[in-house]
Every structure is written in C-alpha cells, then in structure tokens.
Amino acid sequence: MLRSRNAALSTSRCVFLSGLFTRVLLSSAAVSTQSSSSTVLASKPSQQKFLASIIGSSLSSRLLCSLGGSSPSDEEETPMSISQGTPAVVKPRGEQKGTLIFLHGLGDQGHGWADSFSTEARVDTVKVICPHSSERSVSLNMGMRMPAWYDLFGLSLTSPEDNEGIQNAAAYVHSLIDAEVAAGVPASKVIVGGFSMGGALAIYAGLTYPQKLGGIIGLSSFFLQRTKFPGAYTANNATNIFLGHGNVDQLVPFQFGQMSETLIKKFNPNVQLHAYRDMGHQSCAEEMRDVKAFISNNIGK
C-alpha cells in the first residue's frame, strides 16, 4: 500500500497491497479524505462511482505477487463456483500442530498472503491454506467481474448483504475445515482468518462452524449477518478472536472494527480489537507480528 506501482511490480511480496480496494487509499486523495469517521464513502454517489472505477482498474495479486498456480483461464469452473484452482499452501516444517485457513480480500488472490505466512508471519508447526476466490460480478464495481467471495452492494452499515452468496462462501470455508479434520487435524487446532472481505467471511464462517475452532482472525474487516447472532450458533462463543484494524482506514472505517468487537462481545467475551496507529486499509509489520503470536499461542503448540 505504501509502495509505488513500479516497486510493487518488481517484488513478489505484496501483503500491503492485498485485498479489498487495493491501491486506493494512499494512491488517490480524491476519495474524500474529509469524510467523518462515522460516514462511509459510499454515502456519496459520485464517490461511490469513482471508487468502483478504481476497484475495476486495480491490479490483483495474481499479477503483482504471482508465486505459481493457475490463472482463471486455466480453470474449468461453473459460473457459481466459489473458488478457483488449487489453494496456495505453506507446509509446516516438521510435525504439524494446526492449520490456518486465510481468505484474501476483493480483487486479490491467495498467493501474496501465502508468501507472508511463509516469511514474517510463519509458524513452523502450522500449515497455511490460502484459497483463491473465483471471479464474479460485483455490484459495487458497476457489475465488473473480479475475484470476490460474495457480492458487495455498498460500504455502509445499512447496505444490503448478499445473503445467498455469503452462505455459499461460508459453506466452502466449512468444507476446507472439514477436509483438515478428516485429515486428522482437530477442529480445535484450526484457525480461520482473512483480510477485509475475506476477514468478514472468516468471522462469519468461524462463528457458524458447528465445532469449536482454535481461533478466528479478521483484519481490516467487519461483522457480516450480525442480526443472526448469537441465535443457534454456540460452538464458537468462547473461541479466541483477533480483530486487527488501522485507525485511519477510510475504506472500512475503524469504527466498523469497534462495532464488530462490541457486537461479538455480547455473546463471545474472548474477542479483542487491536488498533494500529496511522495504518489505513492495509496490513503492517506490527500487525503481522501480533497475528503470528496469536496463531502460535492458539494452535502452534
């Protein structure tokens, strides 16, 4: 996020460019730096149209951070498929103690995050799975097709949600967890996490999984389907949840992170929001160190 386009193209590491609305925050002052902390950019139609055009033209990590794997053209997929290709996997060094499933943000793919979890956020005893979403039409992006776990209609607290898309995506995440359990990893040793749109899905999928998980991570994200909780979902009402958010995030405002913590804490006291000073809609070295510690403490031993 802090690097130039040319610098990003010259490196295989782009965790700071990964996810929802890549390259928007610091590359364009035109996206309302005057917005109040409680007002989302999508509240102004002209800004929403501009934002959508930026999303459509931004480079995903498939170009910036390609570490191998298939391109969309290589895959035989149905229009309604959730994922494409084989997930990027970071294998453990030595005996595997647990598994992290980490979901990228809008317009991205899993390779860049896999690179990060193989380097500065690596936990040697943990296998990391970073799947790639299929491309779909995104309403916020004026119907353009791009990698997305579900549809997005807006960026405000009152925007409608893609209920069916979210359910289908959560079922896919559950299938990834089930596969690890079938391979001999207890659910209590699995963490599901993600960035932005992927983080929102990780929170929802984690809280709705029928067995207790080892943890949930949501970076620069938000609480999906919040009116459904706690409801009948009880298995993860004591699971440790790590929320990380930049305090100057203008795309998914810091207040969304605060609201998410407050709402989840009503039924799960083990959620904690970590604020990162002067960080926008991105990640940073300090956050990744904290994420590494969370992973190690919860499933790495």
XYZ file of C-alpha atoms in Angstrom:
301
model
C 0.000 0.000 0.000
C 2.861 2.324 0.761
C 4.904 1.288 -2.255
C 4.740 2.662 -5.748
C 3.216 0.724 -8.649
C 6.672 0.067 -10.115
C 8.048 -1.117 -6.807
C 5.095 -3.439 -6.346
C 5.615 -4.933 -9.790
C 9.253 -5.660 -9.014
C 8.626 -7.813 -5.942
C 6.798 -10.992 -5.126
C 5.746 -9.660 -1.719
C 2.566 -7.592 -1.672
C 0.719 -8.205 1.548
C 0.282 -4.429 1.876
C -1.488 -4.362 -1.488
C -3.675 -7.383 -0.821
C -7.419 -7.279 -0.556
C -10.401 -5.034 -0.716
C -9.899 -1.902 -2.811
C -6.181 -2.393 -3.377
C -4.092 0.709 -4.021
C -6.967 3.131 -3.400
C -6.299 4.678 -0.025
C -2.932 6.368 -0.495
C -2.853 6.462 -4.291
C -5.785 8.828 -4.640
C -6.626 11.768 -2.429
C -9.772 12.188 -4.487
C -11.546 9.588 -2.374
C -12.792 12.012 0.279
C -10.165 12.439 2.940
C -12.653 14.806 4.547
C -15.196 12.064 5.330
C -16.078 11.925 9.009
C -15.159 8.770 10.903
C -18.814 7.751 11.111
C -19.606 8.281 7.413
C -18.754 5.662 4.805
C -17.525 6.675 1.363
C -20.433 5.028 -0.385
C -22.805 7.590 1.117
C -21.953 9.958 -1.739
C -22.939 8.625 -5.191
C -20.148 10.450 -7.016
C -17.531 8.998 -4.660
C -19.038 5.527 -4.963
C -18.823 5.675 -8.759
C -15.207 6.842 -8.586
C -14.348 4.153 -6.052
C -15.919 1.478 -8.230
C -13.847 2.539 -11.212
C -10.668 2.382 -9.144
C -11.534 -1.126 -7.949
C -12.022 -2.304 -11.502
C -8.670 -0.977 -12.668
C -6.572 -2.040 -9.686
C -4.064 -4.869 -10.071
C -4.708 -8.019 -8.124
C -2.005 -10.123 -6.526
C -2.296 -12.617 -9.362
C -0.237 -10.077 -11.348
C 1.688 -8.426 -8.521
C 2.542 -11.452 -6.430
C 2.292 -14.492 -8.617
C 4.090 -17.329 -6.881
C 2.716 -20.004 -9.174
C -0.722 -21.579 -9.520
C -3.367 -21.357 -12.185
C -4.889 -18.314 -13.808
C -8.673 -18.079 -14.262
C -8.348 -19.041 -17.915
C -6.729 -22.317 -16.871
C -9.677 -23.406 -14.775
C -12.835 -25.240 -15.750
C -15.315 -23.705 -13.351
C -19.023 -23.138 -13.222
C -20.293 -19.544 -13.022
C -21.450 -20.132 -9.437
C -18.234 -21.707 -8.134
C -16.767 -20.144 -5.019
C -13.090 -20.876 -5.587
C -10.718 -21.424 -8.468
C -7.608 -23.509 -8.756
C -5.646 -25.195 -6.033
C -5.147 -23.078 -2.881
C -1.669 -21.768 -2.146
C -0.296 -23.870 0.699
C 2.537 -23.211 3.134
C 3.658 -26.554 4.503
C 4.804 -26.872 8.119
C 8.407 -27.556 8.968
C 8.385 -30.763 10.917
C 5.346 -32.017 12.834
C 2.088 -30.221 12.066
C 0.265 -28.938 15.136
C -2.505 -26.964 13.451
C -3.871 -25.340 10.291
C -4.600 -21.738 9.331
C -7.098 -21.082 6.519
C -6.695 -17.470 5.376
C -9.018 -15.691 2.921
C -7.921 -12.800 0.710
C -9.873 -9.616 0.026
C -11.746 -8.290 -3.001
C -9.772 -8.279 -6.263
C -6.949 -10.338 -4.787
C -5.866 -13.991 -4.731
C -4.197 -16.116 -2.091
C -0.575 -16.092 -3.297
C 0.531 -12.850 -1.623
C -0.840 -13.854 1.759
C 0.737 -17.299 1.456
C 4.048 -15.537 0.864
C 3.588 -13.504 4.027
C 2.733 -16.579 6.088
C 5.819 -18.326 4.740
C 8.086 -15.476 5.875
C 7.481 -12.876 8.580
C 4.313 -14.475 9.973
C 5.494 -18.074 9.679
C 4.754 -20.527 12.465
C 6.773 -23.643 11.685
C 4.279 -26.096 13.168
C 1.267 -24.686 11.286
C 0.080 -25.484 7.774
C -1.401 -22.464 5.979
C -4.054 -22.706 3.267
C -4.756 -19.594 1.181
C -7.529 -20.317 -1.345
C -8.335 -18.187 -4.395
C -11.875 -16.964 -4.998
C -13.465 -17.266 -8.403
C -14.377 -14.163 -10.377
C -17.908 -12.824 -10.167
C -19.876 -9.713 -10.953
C -19.546 -7.172 -8.131
C -22.451 -4.738 -7.821
C -20.339 -2.077 -6.085
C -17.970 -2.259 -9.022
C -20.730 -1.489 -11.545
C -21.109 -5.177 -12.319
C -17.489 -5.762 -13.343
C -16.157 -9.257 -12.781
C -13.311 -9.701 -10.344
C -12.196 -12.139 -7.626
C -14.742 -11.940 -4.803
C -16.105 -14.344 -2.213
C -19.601 -12.873 -2.496
C -21.297 -9.795 -3.927
C -20.953 -6.341 -2.376
C -23.748 -3.801 -2.718
C -22.346 -0.919 -0.694
C -19.955 0.214 2.038
C -22.354 1.484 4.674
C -23.783 -0.192 7.751
C -27.223 -0.149 6.130
C -26.182 -1.624 2.781
C -27.968 -4.879 1.863
C -25.906 -8.066 2.034
C -25.591 -10.927 -0.435
C -27.223 -13.481 1.845
C -27.062 -16.395 -0.581
C -23.508 -15.604 -1.655
C -22.335 -15.340 1.939
C -23.968 -18.666 2.836
C -22.382 -20.405 -0.149
C -18.962 -18.935 0.632
C -19.243 -19.944 4.298
C -20.146 -23.489 3.227
C -16.970 -23.542 1.133
C -14.869 -22.428 4.127
C -16.555 -25.087 6.251
C -15.605 -27.689 3.633
C -11.950 -26.623 3.906
C -12.116 -27.040 7.689
C -13.861 -30.407 7.300
C -11.081 -31.601 4.996
C -8.451 -30.755 7.616
C -10.457 -32.523 10.310
C -10.788 -35.574 8.048
C -7.002 -35.491 7.587
C -6.518 -35.767 11.351
C -6.291 -32.133 12.490
C -8.796 -31.456 15.307
C -11.147 -28.539 14.693
C -9.741 -27.027 17.883
C -6.411 -26.760 16.060
C -7.802 -24.887 13.052
C -7.882 -21.100 12.738
C -9.905 -19.390 10.015
C -8.926 -15.829 9.135
C -8.859 -13.254 6.392
C -8.392 -9.685 5.243
C -11.245 -7.213 4.602
C -13.973 -9.059 2.650
C -12.119 -12.286 3.427
C -11.894 -11.363 7.092
C -15.626 -10.676 7.249
C -16.277 -14.095 5.715
C -13.803 -15.727 8.115
C -15.593 -14.242 11.131
C -18.983 -15.423 9.883
C -17.792 -18.863 8.792
C -15.874 -19.328 12.025
C -18.767 -18.366 14.274
C -21.180 -20.616 12.379
C -18.944 -23.699 12.270
C -20.530 -26.500 14.356
C -17.328 -27.463 16.210
C -15.096 -25.321 18.389
C -12.204 -23.866 16.421
C -8.740 -22.861 17.545
C -9.316 -19.192 16.688
C -10.715 -16.619 14.275
C -8.845 -13.702 12.658
C -10.392 -10.677 10.951
C -8.050 -7.993 9.592
C -9.498 -4.655 8.410
C -12.858 -6.367 8.296
C -16.456 -6.178 9.514
C -19.202 -8.320 11.071
C -21.442 -9.919 8.430
C -25.013 -11.107 9.050
C -24.849 -9.618 12.523
C -28.596 -9.888 13.212
C -28.330 -13.707 13.144
C -26.151 -13.869 16.247
C -25.946 -15.445 18.661
C -29.024 -17.406 17.589
C -28.413 -21.130 17.477
C -24.671 -20.745 16.904
C -22.942 -21.719 20.137
C -19.861 -23.836 19.337
C -17.538 -20.825 18.992
C -18.991 -18.471 21.558
C -15.810 -18.783 23.630
C -13.281 -19.070 20.782
C -10.447 -16.532 20.784
C -10.974 -13.898 18.089
C -8.297 -11.499 16.847
C -9.508 -8.324 15.125
C -6.867 -6.010 13.633
C -7.687 -2.597 12.178
C -5.903 0.580 11.150
C -7.134 3.656 12.990
C -7.137 5.741 9.779
C -8.815 3.200 7.498
C -11.027 5.276 5.177
C -12.490 2.334 3.262
C -13.580 0.064 6.088
C -13.567 2.648 8.900
C -12.000 1.848 12.246
C -15.454 2.328 13.770
C -16.562 -0.800 11.901
C -13.891 -2.743 13.758
C -15.012 -1.242 17.062
C -18.650 -2.049 16.305
C -17.730 -5.605 15.355
C -15.882 -6.125 18.632
C -18.791 -4.686 20.635
C -21.436 -6.836 18.928
C -19.428 -10.048 19.066
C -18.509 -9.443 22.699
C -22.207 -9.642 23.593
C -22.026 -13.410 23.108
C -18.260 -14.093 22.973
C -16.115 -12.372 25.604
C -12.877 -13.597 24.012
C -12.768 -11.126 21.132
C -10.147 -8.386 21.125
C -9.651 -5.489 18.713
C -6.042 -4.456 18.033
C -5.696 -0.908 16.706
C -2.719 0.116 14.552
C -1.766 3.754 14.596
C -1.581 5.618 11.272
C -2.468 2.454 9.317
C -5.035 2.629 6.537
C -6.767 -0.220 4.700
C -3.735 -2.462 4.695
C -1.569 -4.575 6.953
C 1.742 -3.755 8.606
C 4.711 -5.498 10.192
C 3.435 -4.894 13.731
C 0.048 -6.418 12.928
C 1.639 -9.451 11.295
C 3.817 -9.981 14.373
C 0.671 -9.929 16.512
C -1.085 -12.335 14.137
C 1.892 -14.688 14.283
C 1.779 -14.662 18.080
C -1.979 -15.331 18.042
C -1.518 -18.299 15.716
C 1.393 -19.695 17.704
C -0.370 -19.355 21.062
C -3.641 -20.901 19.913
C -2.691 -23.748 17.548
C 1.086 -23.803 17.169
C 1.981 -25.748 20.278
